[in-house]
Short mmCIF file of C-alpha atoms and ligand atoms in Angstrom, two decimals:
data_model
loop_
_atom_site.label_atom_id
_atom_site.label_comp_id
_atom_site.label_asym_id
_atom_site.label_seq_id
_atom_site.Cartn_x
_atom_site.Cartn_y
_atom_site.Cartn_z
CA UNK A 202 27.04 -16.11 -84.63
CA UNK A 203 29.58 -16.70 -82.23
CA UNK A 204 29.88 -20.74 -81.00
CA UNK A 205 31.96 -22.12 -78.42
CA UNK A 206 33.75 -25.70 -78.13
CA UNK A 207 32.34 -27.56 -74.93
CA UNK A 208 34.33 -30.65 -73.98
CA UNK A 209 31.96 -33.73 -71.95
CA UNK A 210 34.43 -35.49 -69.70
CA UNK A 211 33.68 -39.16 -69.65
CA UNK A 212 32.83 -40.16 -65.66
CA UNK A 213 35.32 -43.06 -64.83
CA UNK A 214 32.58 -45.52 -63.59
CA UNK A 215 32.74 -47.61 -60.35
CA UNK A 216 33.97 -50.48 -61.90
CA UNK A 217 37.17 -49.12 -63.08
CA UNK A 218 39.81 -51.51 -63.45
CA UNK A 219 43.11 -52.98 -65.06
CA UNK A 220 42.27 -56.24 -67.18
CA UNK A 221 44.87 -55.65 -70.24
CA UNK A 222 41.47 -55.69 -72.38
CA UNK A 223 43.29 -53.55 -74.85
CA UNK A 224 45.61 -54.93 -77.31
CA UNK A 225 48.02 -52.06 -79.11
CA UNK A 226 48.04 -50.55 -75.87
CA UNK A 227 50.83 -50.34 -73.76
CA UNK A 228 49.48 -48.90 -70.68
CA UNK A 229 46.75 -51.03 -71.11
CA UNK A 230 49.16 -54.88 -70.95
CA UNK A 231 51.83 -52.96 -68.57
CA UNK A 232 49.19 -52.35 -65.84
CA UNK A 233 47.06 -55.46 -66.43
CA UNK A 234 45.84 -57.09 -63.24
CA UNK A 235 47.14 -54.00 -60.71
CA UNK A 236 44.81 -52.67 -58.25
CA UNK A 237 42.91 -49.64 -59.24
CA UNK A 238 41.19 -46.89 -57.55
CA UNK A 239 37.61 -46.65 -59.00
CA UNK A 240 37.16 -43.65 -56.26
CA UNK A 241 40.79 -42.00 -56.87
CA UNK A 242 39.77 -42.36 -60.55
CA UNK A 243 36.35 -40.91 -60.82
CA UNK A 244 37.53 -37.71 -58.50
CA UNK A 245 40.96 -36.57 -60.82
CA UNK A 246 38.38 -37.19 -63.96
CA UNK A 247 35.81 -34.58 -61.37
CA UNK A 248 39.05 -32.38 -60.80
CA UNK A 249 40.57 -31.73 -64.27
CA UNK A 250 36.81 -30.87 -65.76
CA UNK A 251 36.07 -28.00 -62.62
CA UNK A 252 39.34 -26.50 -63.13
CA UNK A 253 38.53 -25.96 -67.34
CA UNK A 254 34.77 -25.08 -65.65
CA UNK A 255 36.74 -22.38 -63.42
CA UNK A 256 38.86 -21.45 -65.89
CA UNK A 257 35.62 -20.63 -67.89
CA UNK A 258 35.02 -23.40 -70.39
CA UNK A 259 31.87 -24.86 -70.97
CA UNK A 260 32.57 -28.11 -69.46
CA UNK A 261 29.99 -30.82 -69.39
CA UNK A 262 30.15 -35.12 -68.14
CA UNK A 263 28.86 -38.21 -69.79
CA UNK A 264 27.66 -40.65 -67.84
CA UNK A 265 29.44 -43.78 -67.05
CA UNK A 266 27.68 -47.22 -68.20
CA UNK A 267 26.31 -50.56 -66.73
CA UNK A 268 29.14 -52.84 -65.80
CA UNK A 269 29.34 -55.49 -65.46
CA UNK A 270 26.75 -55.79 -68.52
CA UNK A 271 24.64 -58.74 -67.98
CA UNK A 272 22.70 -58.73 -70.52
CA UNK A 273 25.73 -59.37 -72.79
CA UNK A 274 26.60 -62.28 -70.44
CA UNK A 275 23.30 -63.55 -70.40
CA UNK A 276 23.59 -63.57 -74.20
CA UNK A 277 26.39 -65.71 -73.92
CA UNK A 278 24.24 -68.03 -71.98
CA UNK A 279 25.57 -67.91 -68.43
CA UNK A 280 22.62 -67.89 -65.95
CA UNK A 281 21.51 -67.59 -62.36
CA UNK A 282 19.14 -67.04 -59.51
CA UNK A 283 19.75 -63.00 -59.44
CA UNK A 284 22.31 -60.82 -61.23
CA UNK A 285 25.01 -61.36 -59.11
CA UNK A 286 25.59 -64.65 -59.44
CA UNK A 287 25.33 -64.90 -62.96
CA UNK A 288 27.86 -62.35 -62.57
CA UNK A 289 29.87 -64.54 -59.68
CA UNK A 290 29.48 -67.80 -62.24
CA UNK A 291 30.50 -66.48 -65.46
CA UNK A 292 33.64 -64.60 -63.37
CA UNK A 293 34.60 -67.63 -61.97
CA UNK A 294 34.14 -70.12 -65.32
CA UNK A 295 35.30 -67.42 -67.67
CA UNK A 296 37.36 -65.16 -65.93
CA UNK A 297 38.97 -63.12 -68.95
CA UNK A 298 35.68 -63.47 -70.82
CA UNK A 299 33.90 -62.00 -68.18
CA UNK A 300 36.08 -59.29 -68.15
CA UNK A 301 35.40 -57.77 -70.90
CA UNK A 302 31.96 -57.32 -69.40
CA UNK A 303 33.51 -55.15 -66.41
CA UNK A 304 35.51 -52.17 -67.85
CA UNK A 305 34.86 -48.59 -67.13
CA UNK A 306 36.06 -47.84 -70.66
CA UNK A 307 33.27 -45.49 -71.65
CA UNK A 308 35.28 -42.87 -69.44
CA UNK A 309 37.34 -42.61 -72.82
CA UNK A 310 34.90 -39.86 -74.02
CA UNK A 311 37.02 -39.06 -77.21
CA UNK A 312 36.02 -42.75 -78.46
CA UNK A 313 32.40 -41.77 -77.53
CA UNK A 314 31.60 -40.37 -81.65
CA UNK A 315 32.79 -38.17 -84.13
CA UNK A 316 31.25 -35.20 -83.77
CA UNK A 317 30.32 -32.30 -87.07
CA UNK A 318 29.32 -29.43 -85.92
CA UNK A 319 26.54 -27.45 -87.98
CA UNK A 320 29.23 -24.72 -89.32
CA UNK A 321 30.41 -27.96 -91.33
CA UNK A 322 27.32 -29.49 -92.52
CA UNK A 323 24.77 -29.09 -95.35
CA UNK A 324 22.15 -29.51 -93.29
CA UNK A 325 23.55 -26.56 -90.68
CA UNK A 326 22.81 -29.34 -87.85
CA UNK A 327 25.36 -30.90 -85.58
CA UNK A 328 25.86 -34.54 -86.53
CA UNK A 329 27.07 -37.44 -83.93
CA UNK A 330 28.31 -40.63 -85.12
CA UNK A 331 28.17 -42.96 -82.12
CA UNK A 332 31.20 -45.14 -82.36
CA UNK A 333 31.23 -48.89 -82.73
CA UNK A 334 34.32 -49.25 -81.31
CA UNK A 335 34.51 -53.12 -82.54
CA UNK A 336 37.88 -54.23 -82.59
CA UNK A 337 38.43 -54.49 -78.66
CA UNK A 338 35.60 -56.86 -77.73
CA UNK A 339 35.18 -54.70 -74.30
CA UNK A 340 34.61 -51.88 -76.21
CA UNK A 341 32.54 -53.28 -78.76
CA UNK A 342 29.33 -53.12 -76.08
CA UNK A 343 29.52 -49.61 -75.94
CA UNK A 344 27.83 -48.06 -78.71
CA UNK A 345 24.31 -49.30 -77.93
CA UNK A 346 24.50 -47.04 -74.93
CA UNK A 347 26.40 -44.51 -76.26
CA UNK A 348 23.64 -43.30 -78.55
CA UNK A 349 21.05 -43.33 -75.54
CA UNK A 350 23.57 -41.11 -73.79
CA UNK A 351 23.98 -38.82 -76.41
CA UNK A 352 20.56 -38.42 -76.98
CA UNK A 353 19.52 -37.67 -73.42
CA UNK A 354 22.46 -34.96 -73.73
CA UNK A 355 21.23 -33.54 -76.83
CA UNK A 356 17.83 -34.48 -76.95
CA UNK A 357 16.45 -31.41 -79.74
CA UNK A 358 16.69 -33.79 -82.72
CA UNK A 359 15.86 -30.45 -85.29
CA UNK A 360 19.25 -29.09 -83.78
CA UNK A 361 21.39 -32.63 -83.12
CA UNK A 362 21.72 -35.53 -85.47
CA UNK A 363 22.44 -38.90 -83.46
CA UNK A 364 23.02 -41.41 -86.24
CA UNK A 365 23.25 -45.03 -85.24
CA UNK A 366 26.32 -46.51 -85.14
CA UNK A 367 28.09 -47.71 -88.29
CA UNK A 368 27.39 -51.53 -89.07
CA UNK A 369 29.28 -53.72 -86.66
CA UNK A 370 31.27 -55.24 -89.25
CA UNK A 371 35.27 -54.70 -89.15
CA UNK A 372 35.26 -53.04 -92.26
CA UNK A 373 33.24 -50.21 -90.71
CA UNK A 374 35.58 -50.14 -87.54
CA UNK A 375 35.26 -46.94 -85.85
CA UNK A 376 36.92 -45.11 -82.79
CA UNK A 377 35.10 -41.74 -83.21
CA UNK A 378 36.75 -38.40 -82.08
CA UNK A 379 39.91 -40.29 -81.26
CA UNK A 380 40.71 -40.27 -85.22
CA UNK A 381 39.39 -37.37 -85.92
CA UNK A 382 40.60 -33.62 -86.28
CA UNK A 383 39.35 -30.50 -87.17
CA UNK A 384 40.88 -27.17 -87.75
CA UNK A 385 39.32 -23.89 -87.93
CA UNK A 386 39.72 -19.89 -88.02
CA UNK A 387 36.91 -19.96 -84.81
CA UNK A 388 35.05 -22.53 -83.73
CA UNK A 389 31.40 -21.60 -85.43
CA UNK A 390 33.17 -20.42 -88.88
CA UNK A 391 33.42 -23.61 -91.66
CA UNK A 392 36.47 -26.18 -90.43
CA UNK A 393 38.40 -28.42 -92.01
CA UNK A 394 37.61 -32.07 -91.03
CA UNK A 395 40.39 -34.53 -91.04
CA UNK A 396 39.43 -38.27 -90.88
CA UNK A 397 42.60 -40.63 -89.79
CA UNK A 398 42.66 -43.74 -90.73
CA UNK A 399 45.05 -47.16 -89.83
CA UNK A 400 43.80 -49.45 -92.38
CA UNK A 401 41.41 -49.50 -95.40
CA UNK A 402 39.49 -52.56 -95.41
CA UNK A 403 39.94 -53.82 -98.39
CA UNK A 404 43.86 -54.48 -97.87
CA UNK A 405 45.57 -57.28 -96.06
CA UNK A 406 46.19 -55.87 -92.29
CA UNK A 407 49.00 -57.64 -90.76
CA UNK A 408 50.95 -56.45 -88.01
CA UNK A 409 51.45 -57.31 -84.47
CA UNK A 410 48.70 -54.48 -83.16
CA UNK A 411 45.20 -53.97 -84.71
CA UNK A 412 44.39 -50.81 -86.69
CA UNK A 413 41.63 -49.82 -85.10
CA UNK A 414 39.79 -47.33 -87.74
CA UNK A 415 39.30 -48.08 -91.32
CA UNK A 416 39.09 -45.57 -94.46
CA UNK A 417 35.90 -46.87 -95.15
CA UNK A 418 34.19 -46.09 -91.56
CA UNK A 419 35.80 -42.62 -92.07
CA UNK A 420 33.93 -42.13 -95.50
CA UNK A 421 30.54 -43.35 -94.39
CA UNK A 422 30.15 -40.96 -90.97
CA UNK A 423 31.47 -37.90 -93.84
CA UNK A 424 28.75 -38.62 -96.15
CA UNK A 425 26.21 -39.05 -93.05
CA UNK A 426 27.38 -36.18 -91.93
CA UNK A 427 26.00 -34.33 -95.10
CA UNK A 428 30.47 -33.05 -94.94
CA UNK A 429 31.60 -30.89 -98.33
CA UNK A 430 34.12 -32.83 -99.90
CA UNK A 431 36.37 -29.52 -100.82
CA UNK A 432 36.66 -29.68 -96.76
CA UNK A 433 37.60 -32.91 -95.85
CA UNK A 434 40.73 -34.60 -96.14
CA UNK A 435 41.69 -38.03 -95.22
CA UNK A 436 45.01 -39.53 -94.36
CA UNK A 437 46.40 -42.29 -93.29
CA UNK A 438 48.04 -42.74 -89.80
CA UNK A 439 52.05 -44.39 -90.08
CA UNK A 440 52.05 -47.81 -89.64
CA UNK A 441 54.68 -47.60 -87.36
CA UNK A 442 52.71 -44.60 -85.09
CA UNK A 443 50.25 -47.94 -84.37
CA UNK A 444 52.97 -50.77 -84.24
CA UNK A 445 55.00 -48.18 -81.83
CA UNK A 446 51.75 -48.13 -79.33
CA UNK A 447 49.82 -45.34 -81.03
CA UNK A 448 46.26 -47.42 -81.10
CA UNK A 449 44.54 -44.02 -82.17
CA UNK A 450 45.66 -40.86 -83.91
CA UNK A 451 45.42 -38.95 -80.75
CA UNK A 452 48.22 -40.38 -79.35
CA UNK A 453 50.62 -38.30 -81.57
CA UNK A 454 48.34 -35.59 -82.78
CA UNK A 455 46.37 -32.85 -81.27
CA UNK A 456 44.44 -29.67 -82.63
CA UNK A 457 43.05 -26.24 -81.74
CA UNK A 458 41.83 -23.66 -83.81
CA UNK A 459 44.08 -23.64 -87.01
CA UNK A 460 46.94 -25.03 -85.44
CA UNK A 461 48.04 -28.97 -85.78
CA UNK A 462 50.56 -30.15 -82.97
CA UNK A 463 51.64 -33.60 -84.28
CA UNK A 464 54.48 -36.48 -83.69
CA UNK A 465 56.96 -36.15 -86.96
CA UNK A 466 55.97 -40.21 -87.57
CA UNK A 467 52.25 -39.28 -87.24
CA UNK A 468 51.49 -39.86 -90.57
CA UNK A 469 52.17 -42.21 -93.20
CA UNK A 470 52.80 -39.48 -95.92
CA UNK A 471 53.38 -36.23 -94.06
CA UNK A 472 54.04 -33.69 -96.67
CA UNK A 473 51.08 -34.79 -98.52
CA UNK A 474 48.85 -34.97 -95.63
CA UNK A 475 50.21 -31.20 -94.79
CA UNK A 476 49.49 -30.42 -98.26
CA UNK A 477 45.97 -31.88 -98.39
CA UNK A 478 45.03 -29.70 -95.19
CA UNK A 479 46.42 -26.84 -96.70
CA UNK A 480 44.34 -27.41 -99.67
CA UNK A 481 41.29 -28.01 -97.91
CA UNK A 482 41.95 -24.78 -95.36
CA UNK A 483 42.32 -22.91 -98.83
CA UNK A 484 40.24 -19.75 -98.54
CA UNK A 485 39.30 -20.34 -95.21
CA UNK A 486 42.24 -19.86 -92.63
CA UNK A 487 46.27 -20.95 -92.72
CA UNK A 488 46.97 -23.96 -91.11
CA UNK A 489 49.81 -23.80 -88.11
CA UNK A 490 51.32 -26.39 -88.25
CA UNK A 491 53.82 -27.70 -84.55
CA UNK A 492 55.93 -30.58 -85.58
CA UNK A 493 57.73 -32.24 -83.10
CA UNK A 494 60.32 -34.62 -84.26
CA UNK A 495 61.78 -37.69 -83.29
CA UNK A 496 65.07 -36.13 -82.57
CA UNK A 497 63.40 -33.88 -80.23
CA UNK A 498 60.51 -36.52 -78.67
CA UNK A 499 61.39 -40.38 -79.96
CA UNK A 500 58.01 -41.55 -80.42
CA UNK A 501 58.26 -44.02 -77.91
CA UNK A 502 58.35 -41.68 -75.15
CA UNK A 503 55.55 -39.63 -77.12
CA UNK A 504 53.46 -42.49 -76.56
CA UNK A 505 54.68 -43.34 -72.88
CA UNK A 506 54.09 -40.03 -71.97
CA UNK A 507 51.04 -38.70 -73.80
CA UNK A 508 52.73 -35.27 -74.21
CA UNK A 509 49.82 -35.36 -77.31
CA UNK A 510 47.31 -36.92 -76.00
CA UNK A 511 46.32 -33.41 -73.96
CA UNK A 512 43.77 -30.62 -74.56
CA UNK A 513 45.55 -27.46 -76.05
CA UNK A 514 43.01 -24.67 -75.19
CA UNK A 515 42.40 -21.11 -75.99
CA UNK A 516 42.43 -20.32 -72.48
CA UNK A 517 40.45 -17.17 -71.56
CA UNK A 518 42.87 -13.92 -70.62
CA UNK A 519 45.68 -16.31 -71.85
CA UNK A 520 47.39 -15.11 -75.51
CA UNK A 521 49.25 -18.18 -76.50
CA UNK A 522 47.19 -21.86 -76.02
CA UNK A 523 47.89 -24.18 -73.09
CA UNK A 524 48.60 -27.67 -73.22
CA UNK A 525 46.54 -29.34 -70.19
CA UNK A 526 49.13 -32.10 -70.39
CA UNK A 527 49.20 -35.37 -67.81
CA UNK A 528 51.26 -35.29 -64.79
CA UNK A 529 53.29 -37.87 -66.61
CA UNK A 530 54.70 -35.36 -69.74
CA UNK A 531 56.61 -33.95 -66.36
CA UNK A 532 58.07 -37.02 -65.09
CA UNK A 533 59.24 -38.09 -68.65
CA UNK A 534 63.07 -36.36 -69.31
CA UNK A 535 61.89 -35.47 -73.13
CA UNK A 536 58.95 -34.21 -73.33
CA UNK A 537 59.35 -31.86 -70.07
CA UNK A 538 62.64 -30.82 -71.87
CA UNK A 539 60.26 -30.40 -74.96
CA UNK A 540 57.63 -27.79 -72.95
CA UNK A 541 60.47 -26.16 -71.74
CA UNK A 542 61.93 -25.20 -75.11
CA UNK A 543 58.40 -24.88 -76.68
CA UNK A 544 56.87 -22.33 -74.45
CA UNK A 545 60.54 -20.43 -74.23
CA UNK A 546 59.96 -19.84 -77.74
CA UNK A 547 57.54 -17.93 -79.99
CA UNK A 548 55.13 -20.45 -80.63
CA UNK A 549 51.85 -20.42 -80.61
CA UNK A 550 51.63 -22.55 -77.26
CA UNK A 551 52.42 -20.17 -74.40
CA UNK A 552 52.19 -22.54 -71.36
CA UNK A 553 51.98 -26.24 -70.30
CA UNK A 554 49.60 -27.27 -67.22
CA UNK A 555 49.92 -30.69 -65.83
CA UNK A 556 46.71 -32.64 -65.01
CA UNK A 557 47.02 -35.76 -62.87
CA UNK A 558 44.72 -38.07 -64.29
CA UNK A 559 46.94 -41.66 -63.74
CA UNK A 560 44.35 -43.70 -62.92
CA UNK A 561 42.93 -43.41 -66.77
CA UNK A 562 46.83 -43.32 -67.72
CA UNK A 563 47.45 -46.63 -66.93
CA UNK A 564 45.13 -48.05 -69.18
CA UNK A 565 46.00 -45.20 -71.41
CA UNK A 566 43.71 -42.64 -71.31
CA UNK A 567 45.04 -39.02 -71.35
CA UNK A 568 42.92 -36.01 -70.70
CA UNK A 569 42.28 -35.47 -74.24
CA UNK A 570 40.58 -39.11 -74.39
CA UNK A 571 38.38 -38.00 -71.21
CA UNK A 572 36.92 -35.24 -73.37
CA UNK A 573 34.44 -35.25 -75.96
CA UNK A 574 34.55 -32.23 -77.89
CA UNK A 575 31.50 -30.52 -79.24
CA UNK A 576 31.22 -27.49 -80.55
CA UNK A 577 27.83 -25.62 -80.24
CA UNK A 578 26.35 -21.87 -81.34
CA UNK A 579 24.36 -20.07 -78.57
CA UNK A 580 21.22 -22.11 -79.65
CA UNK A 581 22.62 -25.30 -79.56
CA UNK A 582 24.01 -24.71 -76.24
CA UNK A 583 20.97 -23.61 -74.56
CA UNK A 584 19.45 -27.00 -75.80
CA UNK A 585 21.93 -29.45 -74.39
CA UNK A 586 20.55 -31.19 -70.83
CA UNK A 587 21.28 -28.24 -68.48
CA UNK A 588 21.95 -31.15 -66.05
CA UNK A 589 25.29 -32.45 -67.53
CA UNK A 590 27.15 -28.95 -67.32
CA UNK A 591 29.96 -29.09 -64.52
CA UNK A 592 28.49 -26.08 -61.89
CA UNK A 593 29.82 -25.33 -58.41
CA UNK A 594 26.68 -27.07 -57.31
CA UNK A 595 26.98 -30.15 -59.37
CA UNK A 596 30.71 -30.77 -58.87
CA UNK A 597 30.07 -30.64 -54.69
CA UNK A 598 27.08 -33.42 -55.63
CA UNK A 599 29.30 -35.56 -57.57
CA UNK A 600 32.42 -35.51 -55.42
CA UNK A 601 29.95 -36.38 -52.69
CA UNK A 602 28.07 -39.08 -54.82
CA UNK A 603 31.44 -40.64 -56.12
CA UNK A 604 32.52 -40.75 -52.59
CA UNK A 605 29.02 -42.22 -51.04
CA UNK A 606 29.45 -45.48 -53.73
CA UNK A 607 32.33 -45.83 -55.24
CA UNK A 608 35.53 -48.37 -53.81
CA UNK A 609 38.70 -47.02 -52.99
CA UNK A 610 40.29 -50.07 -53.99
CA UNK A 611 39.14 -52.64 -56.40
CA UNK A 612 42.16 -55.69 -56.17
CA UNK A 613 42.49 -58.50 -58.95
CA UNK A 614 40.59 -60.92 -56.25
CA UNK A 615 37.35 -58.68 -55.82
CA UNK A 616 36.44 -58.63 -59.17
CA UNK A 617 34.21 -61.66 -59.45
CA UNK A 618 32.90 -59.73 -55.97
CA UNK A 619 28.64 -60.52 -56.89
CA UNK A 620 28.26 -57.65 -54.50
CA UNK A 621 29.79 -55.41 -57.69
CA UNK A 622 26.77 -55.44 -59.45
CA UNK A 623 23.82 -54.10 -57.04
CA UNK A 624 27.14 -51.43 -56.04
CA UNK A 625 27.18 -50.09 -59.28
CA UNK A 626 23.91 -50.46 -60.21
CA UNK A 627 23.23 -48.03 -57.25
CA UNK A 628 25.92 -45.52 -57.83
CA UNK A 629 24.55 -45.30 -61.61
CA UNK A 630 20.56 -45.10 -60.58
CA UNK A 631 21.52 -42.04 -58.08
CA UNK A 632 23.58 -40.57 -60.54
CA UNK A 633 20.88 -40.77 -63.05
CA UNK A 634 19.07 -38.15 -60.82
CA UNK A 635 21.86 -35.87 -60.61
CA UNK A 636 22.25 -35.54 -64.30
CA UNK A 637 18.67 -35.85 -65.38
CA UNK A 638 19.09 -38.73 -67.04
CA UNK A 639 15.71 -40.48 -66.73
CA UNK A 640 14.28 -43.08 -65.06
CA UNK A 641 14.59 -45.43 -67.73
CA UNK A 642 18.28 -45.38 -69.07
CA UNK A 643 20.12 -47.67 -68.39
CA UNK A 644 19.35 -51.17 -68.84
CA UNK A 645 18.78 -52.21 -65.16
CA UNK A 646 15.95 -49.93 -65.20
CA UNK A 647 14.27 -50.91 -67.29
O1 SUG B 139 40.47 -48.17 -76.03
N1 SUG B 139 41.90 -48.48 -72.83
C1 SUG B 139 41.31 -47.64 -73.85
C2 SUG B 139 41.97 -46.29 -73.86
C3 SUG B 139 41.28 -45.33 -74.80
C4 SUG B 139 42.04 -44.09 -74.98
N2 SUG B 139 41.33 -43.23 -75.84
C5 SUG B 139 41.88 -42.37 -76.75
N3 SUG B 139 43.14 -42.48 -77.12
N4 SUG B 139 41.12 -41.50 -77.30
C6 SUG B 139 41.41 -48.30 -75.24
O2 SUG B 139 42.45 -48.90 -75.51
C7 SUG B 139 42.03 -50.45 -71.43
C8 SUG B 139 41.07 -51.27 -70.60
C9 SUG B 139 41.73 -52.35 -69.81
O3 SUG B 139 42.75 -52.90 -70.26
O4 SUG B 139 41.21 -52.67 -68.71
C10 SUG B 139 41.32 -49.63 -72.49
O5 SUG B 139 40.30 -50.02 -72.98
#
C-alpha cells in the first residue's frame, strides 16, 4: 500500500524569545537577549508549511505549549496572589531561572520524538518516542506535553504507539527526530533506521558543549519500537561536528528516500558508518550517498548557515529533490556557491528553494527542525486529527489568530511583563478550538 511522509510544523508560540537557554548553540548565545518577533515568527513558520501544503504535501502543525509554565515555577516554590505575579516575582528574583520557564522551544518539532513508522516495526504500528529532551533545562519541561500533543494528533492507539518518554535520567538523554535518520526505497516499503548518537553514557563526556543524545537512549526507543536489528544501525556523531556547534545530527546531515546528504566531519567513523548503512540497506534499496566536504563547505559555515539543516523533498512534477533551504544558505558565500555547483550537476538534488524562517534561525532552528516527520499509509492518515492538517481554510484562521494575539515585538524588558501569561494563555485556549484540541489540554485548563 502506498504511504506518504507528512511533516507537522511546530507553531512558534507567543512567547518566542532570545534567552541564550541553549548551550552548544551558536545562534542560540549570539542572539541572546535581542528582541524577537513572536508575530513575525509564528507567520514565516505559517508560510513555509502552506507553500509544502500548495505544493501538495501533506502538511500538518503541532501546537505550541504553555509558557511561561507555572506549574514548574510553582514547583520551585515561588508563589502569588494570581498567575501573573508569581510569574512577575520569580522574573524579577530569578531572572535567568525564570527563563527557562518562557521559551517557545517546542516550535523545534524535529526534537518533538523519534518517530517508526509501521513499515519498520514488528508490530506493523507506528511508534512515537516523545523526547525528554533533558540536557537543556528549558527543554527538559517539554516532554510531559509533548505526549498529550501527540496523542490528541494521533489519537487511534491500535494504529499509533505513544510511548512515554524515556526515564529523565542523563543516561537516557534524548533529542528525538533531530538524531535520527531513515532511508528508504519509498516511504511505506521497510527503511533503514539510523540512530546518532554524541555520547554513550557510560564514558567520561568532557568537552566544552554537551552531547545531547546518548547510545543508550538510542537503543531503548529501538527495542520499544519493536525495530529489526538487521535494519538498524547506529553511529556515532564526530566529536568535533558537536564541539564545532553541531548540538544535533541534523545540523550536518539530512535524508530523503535512499539518499544521505551529510557534512564530510558528520561522523566520527565515516567509512564505517557508510558501510553499516550499506549493510543494513542490503536487499532492500542502494544507499545515495551526497558528501559535501570541508574543502567545499568548512563546517563552520555548515553550521552558520544550516545549508543541512533543510527539508530535501520529492517534490511533486519535480524529477530531482529540492532542498527547502533557509534564506541564510543564500547569504552565506559557500554554501550558495555549493547549490550552485550541486544542482549544475547530475545529482540527485535538482533545485534549492530558500525559506525565510530567521526568527527560529537565531536561536537555531532551521526548517528541517520546524518539521516533524511522520510517515503514514492511507489508513493511518485518515486517522490523524483532521484538524491539524494545513487547508486553505485553516491557514486564513491561523494567520488571523496569530495576528489577533500574538506581539510584534517582545524586548529583553517585557519579559517579566505579568500581562504575558493571561496573553498567551488566550492565544493557546482559542487555538485549541481551531485545531480540535480539547477543552482540557493544556494545563491552564484544567
Ligand atoms: O534545542 N534552540 C533549540 C534549537 C533546536 C533546533 N532543533 C534541531 N536542530 N532539530 C535547541 O538548542 C534556543 C532557545 C533560547 O536560547 O532562547 C533553543 O532552545
Amino acid at each position: 500500500m502506498g504511504a506518504v511522509e507528512a511533516n507537522f510544523d511546530g507553531l512558534v508560540g507567543p512567547t518566542h524569545n532570545y534567552g541564550g537557554l541553549a548551550l552548544g548553540n551558536l545562534a542560540s548565545a549570539k542572539n541572546s537577549g535581542s528582541i524577537s518577533s513572536p508575530r513575525a515568527g509564528v507567520l514565516e513558520g505559517l508560510a513555509k508549511a502552506k507553500m509544502l501544503a500548495d505544493a501538495g504535501f501533506d502538511q500538518g502543525v503541532l501546537p505550541p505549549q504553555e509558557r511561561p509554565f507555572i506549574p514548574q515555577l510553582k514547583a520551585l516554590g515561588f508563589a502569588g496572589a494570581s498567575d501573573g505575579a508569581i510569574w512577575e516575582a520569580a522574573y524579577k528574583a530569578q531572572p535567568a531561572l525564570a527563563l527557562n520557564t518562557l521559551s517557545a522551544s517546542s516550535m523545534w518539532a524535529a526534537n518533538t520524538a523519534t518517530v517508526s513508522p509501521s513499515a519498520d516495526t514488528r508490530d506493523r504500528r507506528l511508534h512515537f518516542s516523545p523526547a525528554n529532551l533533558l540536557t537543556v533545562l528549558h527543554r527538559s519541561i517539554e516532554s510531559k506535553q509533548t505526549r498529550r500533543a501527540l496523542l490528541r494528533l494521533f489519537p487511534d492507539q491500535s494504529r499509533f504507539v505513544i510511548h512515554s518518554p524515556l526515564p529523565a535520567q542523563s543516561c537516557f538523554a534524548d533529542e528525538g527526530a533531530a538524531n535520527h535518520v531513515r532511508l528508504c526505497a519509498e516511504h511505506g516499503a521497510q527503511g533503514v533506521e539510523i540512530f546518532v548518537h554524541g555520547r554513550d553514557a557510560f564514558e567520561n563526556w568532557n568537552s566544552e558543549f554537551p552531547a545531547r543524545q546518548t547510545l543508550q537512549a538510542c537503543e531503548a526507543v529501538e527495542r520499544r519500537h519493536e525495530l529489526k536489528a538487521d535494519r538498524t544501525v547506529h553511529i556515532r556523531q564526530a566529536r568535533r561536528a558537536i564541539e564545532a556547534g553541531a548540538f544535533h545530527n541534523d545540523v550536518v546531515c539530512v535524508s530523503a528516500g535512499p539518499i544521505l546528504f551529510f557534512h564530510e566531519h558528520a561522523f566520527e567513523d565515516k567509512s564505517a558508518t557508510l558501510n553499516a548503512i550499506y549493510q543494513a540497506a542490503c536487499g532492500l534499496f542502494e544507499p545515495v550517498f551526497v558528501e559535501v566536504s570541508d574543502a567545499e563547505v568548512p563546517i563552520a559555515d555548515a553550521i552558520a548557515s544550516y545549508l543541512f539543516n533543510s527539508q530535501l523533498l520529492l517534490w511533486p512534477g519535480r524529477g530531482r529533490l529540492v532542498l527547502l533551504a533557509p534564506k541564510e544558505t543564500e547569504e552565506t558565500a559557500s554554501t550558495k556557491a555549493y547549490c550552485e555547483v550541486m544542482t549544475a550537476s547530475n545529482g540527485p538534488i535538482g533545485e534549492v528553494k530558500f525559506a525565510d524562517v530567521r526568527q527560529s534561525m537565531r536561536n537555531g532552528g532551521g526548517p528541517a527542525c520546524l518539521r516533524l516527520r511522520v510517515v503514514l499509509t492511507e489508513a493511518e492518515r485518515a486517522a490523524v486529527n483532521e484538524k491539524v492538517w494545513v487547508t486553505d481554510a485553516r491557514y486564513a484562521e491561523l494567520v488571523d489568530w496569530a495576528n489577533t494575539h500574538y506581539r510584534e515585538i517582545l524586548m529583553p524588558e517585557d519579559l517579566g511583563d505579568p500581562a504575558l501569561v493571561d496573553e498567551s494563555r488566550t492565544a493557546l485556549d482559542a487555538l485549541t478550538n481551531i485545531l480540535g484540541l480539547g477543552s482540557d489540554f493544556y494545563p491552564f485548563q484544567r
